[in-house]
Short mmCIF file of C-alpha atoms in Angstrom, two decimals:
data_model
loop_
_atom_site.label_atom_id
_atom_site.label_comp_id
_atom_site.label_asym_id
_atom_site.label_seq_id
_atom_site.Cartn_x
_atom_site.Cartn_y
_atom_site.Cartn_z
CA UNK K 1 0.00 0.00 0.00
CA UNK K 2 1.43 3.39 -1.02
CA UNK K 3 2.25 5.83 1.77
CA UNK K 4 0.80 9.31 1.81
CA UNK K 5 4.22 10.89 1.17
CA UNK K 6 4.63 8.54 -1.80
CA UNK K 7 1.18 9.40 -3.08
CA UNK K 8 1.85 13.14 -2.86
CA UNK K 9 5.19 12.76 -4.60
CA UNK K 10 3.60 10.74 -7.43
CA UNK K 11 0.77 13.23 -7.86
CA UNK K 12 3.20 16.14 -8.15
CA UNK K 13 5.41 14.30 -10.62
CA UNK K 14 2.65 12.92 -12.85
CA UNK K 15 0.19 15.82 -12.88
CA UNK K 16 -2.12 17.51 -13.41
CA UNK K 17 -1.10 20.39 -11.16
CA UNK K 18 -1.96 19.70 -7.53
CA UNK K 19 -4.15 22.23 -5.69
CA UNK K 20 -3.92 22.48 -1.90
CA UNK K 21 -6.52 24.60 -0.10
CA UNK K 22 -5.40 25.73 3.34
CA UNK K 23 -6.74 23.97 6.44
CA UNK K 24 -6.48 25.29 9.97
CA UNK K 25 -7.82 22.27 11.88
CA UNK K 26 -9.46 18.86 11.52
CA UNK K 27 -12.82 20.36 10.55
CA UNK K 28 -11.50 22.37 7.60
CA UNK K 29 -9.28 19.47 6.55
CA UNK K 30 -12.30 17.17 6.36
CA UNK K 31 -14.22 19.74 4.31
CA UNK K 32 -11.33 19.91 1.83
CA UNK K 33 -11.28 16.12 1.53
CA UNK K 34 -15.07 15.92 1.16
CA UNK K 35 -14.89 18.54 -1.62
CA UNK K 36 -12.72 16.13 -3.63
CA UNK K 37 -9.31 17.78 -3.39
CA UNK K 38 -6.39 15.33 -3.52
CA UNK K 39 -4.37 16.99 -0.74
CA UNK K 40 -4.63 19.33 2.26
CA UNK K 41 -2.26 22.18 3.06
CA UNK K 42 -1.83 23.12 6.71
CA UNK K 43 -1.45 26.88 6.53
CA UNK K 44 0.90 28.38 9.09
CA UNK K 45 -0.87 31.73 9.00
CA UNK K 46 -4.23 30.05 9.51
CA UNK K 47 -2.84 27.90 12.32
CA UNK K 48 -1.56 31.01 14.06
CA UNK K 49 -4.85 32.87 13.56
CA UNK K 50 -6.82 29.88 14.88
CA UNK K 51 -4.89 30.26 18.15
CA UNK K 52 -5.63 33.96 18.34
CA UNK K 53 -2.29 35.28 17.07
CA UNK K 54 -1.19 37.07 13.90
CA UNK K 55 1.32 35.26 11.68
CA UNK K 56 4.43 36.79 13.25
CA UNK K 57 6.32 33.68 14.29
CA UNK K 58 4.60 33.44 17.66
CA UNK K 59 3.86 29.71 17.60
CA UNK K 60 6.39 27.08 18.62
CA UNK K 61 7.41 24.00 16.69
CA UNK K 62 5.42 21.85 19.11
CA UNK K 63 2.23 23.85 18.52
CA UNK K 64 2.63 23.64 14.75
CA UNK K 65 3.41 19.92 14.82
CA UNK K 66 0.44 19.25 17.09
CA UNK K 67 -1.92 20.92 14.64
CA UNK K 68 -0.37 19.09 11.70
CA UNK K 69 -0.96 15.82 13.52
CA UNK K 70 -4.63 16.62 14.12
CA UNK K 71 -5.09 17.47 10.44
CA UNK K 72 -3.22 14.36 9.24
CA UNK K 73 -5.26 11.97 11.39
CA UNK K 74 -8.51 13.65 10.30
CA UNK K 75 -8.15 12.81 6.59
CA UNK K 76 -6.92 10.00 4.37
CA UNK K 77 -5.39 12.25 1.71
CA UNK K 78 -1.81 13.62 1.93
CA UNK K 79 -1.10 16.65 4.10
CA UNK K 80 1.56 19.23 3.28
CA UNK K 81 2.43 21.48 6.23
CA UNK K 82 4.08 24.81 6.87
CA UNK K 83 7.18 24.36 9.05
CA UNK K 84 8.20 28.04 9.11
CA UNK K 85 11.99 28.47 9.42
CA UNK K 86 12.60 25.06 10.99
CA UNK K 87 12.64 26.68 14.46
CA UNK K 88 16.39 27.15 14.84
CA UNK K 89 19.61 25.84 13.38
CA UNK K 90 20.36 22.57 11.59
CA UNK K 91 19.78 20.57 14.78
CA UNK K 92 16.34 22.09 15.25
CA UNK K 93 15.52 21.53 11.59
CA UNK K 94 16.44 17.86 11.99
CA UNK K 95 14.04 17.47 14.89
CA UNK K 96 11.36 19.44 13.06
CA UNK K 97 11.43 17.11 10.05
CA UNK K 98 11.24 14.02 12.22
CA UNK K 99 8.40 15.34 14.39
CA UNK K 100 6.29 16.16 11.32
CA UNK K 101 7.09 12.74 9.84
CA UNK K 102 5.93 11.00 13.02
CA UNK K 103 2.57 12.78 12.80
CA UNK K 104 1.83 11.30 9.39
CA UNK K 105 2.45 14.47 7.39
CA UNK K 106 3.51 13.92 3.76
CA UNK K 107 5.83 16.91 3.47
CA UNK K 108 6.77 20.36 4.75
CA UNK K 109 8.10 23.63 3.45
CA UNK K 110 10.97 25.50 5.09
CA UNK K 111 11.80 29.15 4.51
CA UNK K 112 14.78 31.48 4.72
CA UNK K 113 13.40 34.22 6.93
CA UNK K 114 15.08 35.38 10.13
CA UNK K 115 13.27 34.05 13.18
CA UNK K 116 10.77 35.17 14.34
CA UNK K 117 9.38 35.17 10.82
CA UNK K 118 6.46 37.09 9.37
CA UNK K 119 3.68 36.19 6.95
CA UNK K 120 5.25 36.04 3.49
CA UNK K 121 2.90 38.75 2.22
CA UNK K 122 3.61 41.30 4.96
CA UNK K 123 6.17 44.08 4.96
CA UNK K 124 9.22 44.03 7.19
CA UNK K 125 10.61 40.58 6.38
CA UNK K 126 14.29 39.74 6.90
CA UNK K 127 16.18 36.78 5.49
CA UNK K 128 19.21 34.79 6.59
CA UNK K 129 22.27 34.46 4.38
CA UNK K 130 22.12 32.11 1.44
CA UNK K 131 24.59 29.62 2.88
CA UNK K 132 22.76 29.44 6.22
CA UNK K 133 19.51 28.79 4.37
CA UNK K 134 21.04 26.06 2.24
CA UNK K 135 22.64 24.41 5.27
CA UNK K 136 19.18 24.10 6.84
CA UNK K 137 17.70 22.65 3.65
CA UNK K 138 20.59 20.17 3.53
CA UNK K 139 19.88 19.19 7.15
CA UNK K 140 16.19 18.70 6.35
CA UNK K 141 16.98 16.43 3.40
CA UNK K 142 19.31 14.32 5.52
CA UNK K 143 16.92 14.18 8.47
CA UNK K 144 13.97 12.50 6.79
CA UNK K 145 13.57 8.83 7.58
CA UNK K 146 11.02 8.27 4.80
CA UNK K 147 12.59 8.86 1.36
CA UNK K 148 9.27 10.04 -0.11
CA UNK K 149 8.74 12.72 2.57
CA UNK K 150 8.73 16.00 0.63
CA UNK K 151 11.09 18.84 1.45
CA UNK K 152 9.88 22.04 -0.20
CA UNK K 153 12.36 24.93 -0.19
CA UNK K 154 10.61 28.27 0.22
CA UNK K 155 12.48 31.52 -0.24
CA UNK K 156 11.20 34.94 0.80
CA UNK K 157 14.15 36.66 -0.86
CA UNK K 158 12.17 38.28 -3.69
CA UNK K 159 10.88 41.26 -1.70
CA UNK K 160 14.06 41.57 0.38
CA UNK K 161 17.02 40.88 -1.93
CA UNK K 162 15.48 40.76 -5.39
CA UNK K 163 14.22 38.30 -7.97
CA UNK K 164 17.62 37.00 -9.08
CA UNK K 165 18.61 36.12 -5.51
CA UNK K 166 15.31 34.30 -4.96
CA UNK K 167 15.88 32.21 -8.10
CA UNK K 168 19.47 31.47 -7.08
CA UNK K 169 18.36 30.30 -3.64
CA UNK K 170 15.63 28.09 -5.09
CA UNK K 171 18.02 26.46 -7.55
CA UNK K 172 20.64 26.01 -4.85
CA UNK K 173 18.11 24.24 -2.63
CA UNK K 174 17.08 21.88 -5.43
CA UNK K 175 20.71 21.07 -6.17
CA UNK K 176 21.25 19.79 -2.62
CA UNK K 177 18.15 17.62 -2.52
CA UNK K 178 15.01 19.70 -1.99
CA UNK K 179 12.10 18.26 -3.96
CA UNK K 180 10.16 21.41 -4.88
CA UNK K 181 11.00 25.13 -5.03
CA UNK K 182 8.67 27.80 -3.66
CA UNK K 183 9.41 31.46 -4.45
CA UNK K 184 7.15 33.52 -2.21
CA UNK K 185 5.54 36.79 -3.35
CA UNK K 186 6.72 37.34 -6.93
CA UNK K 187 5.93 40.92 -7.86
CA UNK K 188 4.49 40.65 -11.37
CA UNK K 189 2.73 38.19 -13.64
CA UNK K 190 5.89 38.13 -15.76
CA UNK K 191 7.90 37.01 -12.73
CA UNK K 192 5.34 34.33 -11.89
CA UNK K 193 5.60 33.04 -15.47
CA UNK K 194 9.40 33.16 -15.47
CA UNK K 195 9.94 31.14 -12.29
CA UNK K 196 9.22 27.64 -13.70
CA UNK K 197 11.50 28.40 -16.65
CA UNK K 198 14.40 29.68 -14.54
CA UNK K 199 14.23 27.12 -11.76
CA UNK K 200 15.62 23.67 -12.49
CA UNK K 201 12.95 21.53 -10.86
CA UNK K 202 9.28 21.38 -9.80
CA UNK K 203 7.80 24.68 -8.63
CA UNK K 204 5.05 25.65 -6.19
CA UNK K 205 2.98 28.81 -6.47
CA UNK K 206 1.07 30.39 -3.59
CA UNK K 207 -2.16 32.18 -4.51
CA UNK K 208 -2.88 34.87 -1.91
CA UNK K 209 -5.60 37.39 -2.78
CA UNK K 210 -4.96 40.64 -0.96
CA UNK K 211 -1.28 39.77 -0.53
CA UNK K 212 1.95 41.27 -1.79
CA UNK K 213 1.81 40.43 -5.49
CA UNK K 214 -0.60 39.74 -8.35
CA UNK K 215 -3.17 36.94 -8.29
CA UNK K 216 -3.46 34.49 -11.17
CA UNK K 217 -5.91 31.67 -11.77
CA UNK K 218 -5.20 27.99 -11.31
CA UNK K 219 -5.36 27.31 -15.05
CA UNK K 220 -2.81 30.06 -15.67
CA UNK K 221 -0.48 28.63 -13.03
CA UNK K 222 -0.67 25.18 -14.59
CA UNK K 223 -0.04 26.52 -18.09
CA UNK K 224 3.04 28.32 -16.78
CA UNK K 225 4.43 25.00 -15.60
CA UNK K 226 3.74 24.94 -11.86
CA UNK K 227 3.32 21.48 -10.34
CA UNK K 228 1.61 22.60 -7.14
CA UNK K 229 -0.57 25.55 -6.15
CA UNK K 230 -1.52 26.47 -2.59
CA UNK K 231 -4.51 28.61 -1.63
CA UNK K 232 -3.79 29.15 2.08
CA UNK K 233 -6.33 31.83 3.00
CA UNK K 234 -9.41 30.55 1.17
CA UNK K 235 -11.17 28.89 4.09
CA UNK K 236 -9.92 31.02 6.97
CA UNK K 237 -11.15 34.13 5.13
CA UNK K 238 -14.50 32.46 4.42
CA UNK K 239 -14.79 31.46 8.09
CA UNK K 240 -14.14 34.99 9.34
CA UNK K 241 -16.56 36.54 6.86
CA UNK K 242 -19.28 33.94 7.56
CA UNK K 243 -18.89 34.27 11.31
CA UNK K 244 -19.03 38.07 11.13
CA UNK K 245 -22.27 37.83 9.10
CA UNK K 246 -23.86 35.26 11.43
CA UNK K 247 -22.99 37.26 14.53
CA UNK K 248 -24.34 40.41 12.94
CA UNK K 249 -27.62 38.63 12.15
CA UNK K 250 -27.86 37.39 15.73
CA UNK K 251 -27.16 40.82 17.16
CA UNK K 252 -29.64 42.50 14.79
CA UNK K 253 -32.52 40.00 14.75
CA UNK K 254 -32.10 38.29 18.12
CA UNK K 255 -32.68 34.93 16.44
CA UNK K 256 -29.93 32.36 15.80
CA UNK K 257 -31.33 30.83 12.61
CA UNK K 258 -31.44 32.30 9.13
CA UNK K 259 -33.49 31.72 6.03
CA UNK K 260 -32.29 28.79 3.96
CA UNK K 261 -30.47 26.98 6.77
CA UNK K 262 -30.93 23.31 5.85
CA UNK K 263 -28.42 21.39 7.98
CA UNK K 264 -29.79 19.62 11.03
CA UNK K 265 -27.67 18.86 14.08
CA UNK K 266 -27.68 15.20 13.03
CA UNK K 267 -26.55 16.14 9.51
CA UNK K 268 -23.74 18.23 10.96
CA UNK K 269 -22.32 15.33 12.97
CA UNK K 270 -22.91 12.85 10.15
CA UNK K 271 -20.51 14.82 7.95
CA UNK K 272 -17.80 14.11 10.50
CA UNK K 273 -18.40 10.39 10.88
CA UNK K 274 -21.06 10.00 13.56
CA UNK K 275 -22.66 7.03 11.75
CA UNK K 276 -19.34 5.20 11.63
CA UNK K 277 -18.63 5.90 15.29
CA UNK K 278 -22.15 4.79 16.30
CA UNK K 279 -21.66 1.55 14.36
CA UNK K 280 -18.77 0.65 16.67
CA UNK K 281 -21.27 0.34 19.54
CA UNK K 282 -23.69 -1.96 17.71
CA UNK K 283 -23.82 -5.58 18.95
#
């Protein structure tokens, strides 16, 4: 039976382009799976927001790994997770890789920001030197105990040190064993299109409406040659907007229901496996 890391690796290699909506917990992960997507992406920003913090590097490795484990055990499809900067030097990166592996995650991405990091689409980012970044990627590649576990090399260099430096870092990471390159926040559609041609290996594109850079469609990303596209903020934004609207209705109308609500309490729990759990009690 193929492992989830092996399945994710095969899907990225064979195509079509993989699309990973961002999950923040087991609930959103299950919704992604039920919608028919082949993978789940644990968004670091969403994980931080779900704990009441902005994405400013305030969560620890243990908190991130714990959430990744909840998401991975909630679904049968592969989970790719944000692992921030690796939470320290090469030793910390080694432990980070192994802790995510133990939780059943199929792969992680590691970035080159100074710790504490910031959301990749916020101002004020700083990056470590190229050699320090590559030494951490090298440590991550060596640390994995499952050969199919994906190491995705993310660089935030574009908005700090320029496009050429970002490309150089991505290619350097692939040369030492990273599986996929992820250039965060390209600043034009031309740059987005150029990345798969300049980088010597599979590329990931992050689609972040409202972020620092243009937004393209999934079909455009695939035509440009990307093998993987992440949409981290899709569900967390929908949750915030839906909750704001529901709370406003409650405050205005003093009634918790709304016209068109069709899901019963039983239906709600059935979507998350209540029938299967009840069957375990049957004689």
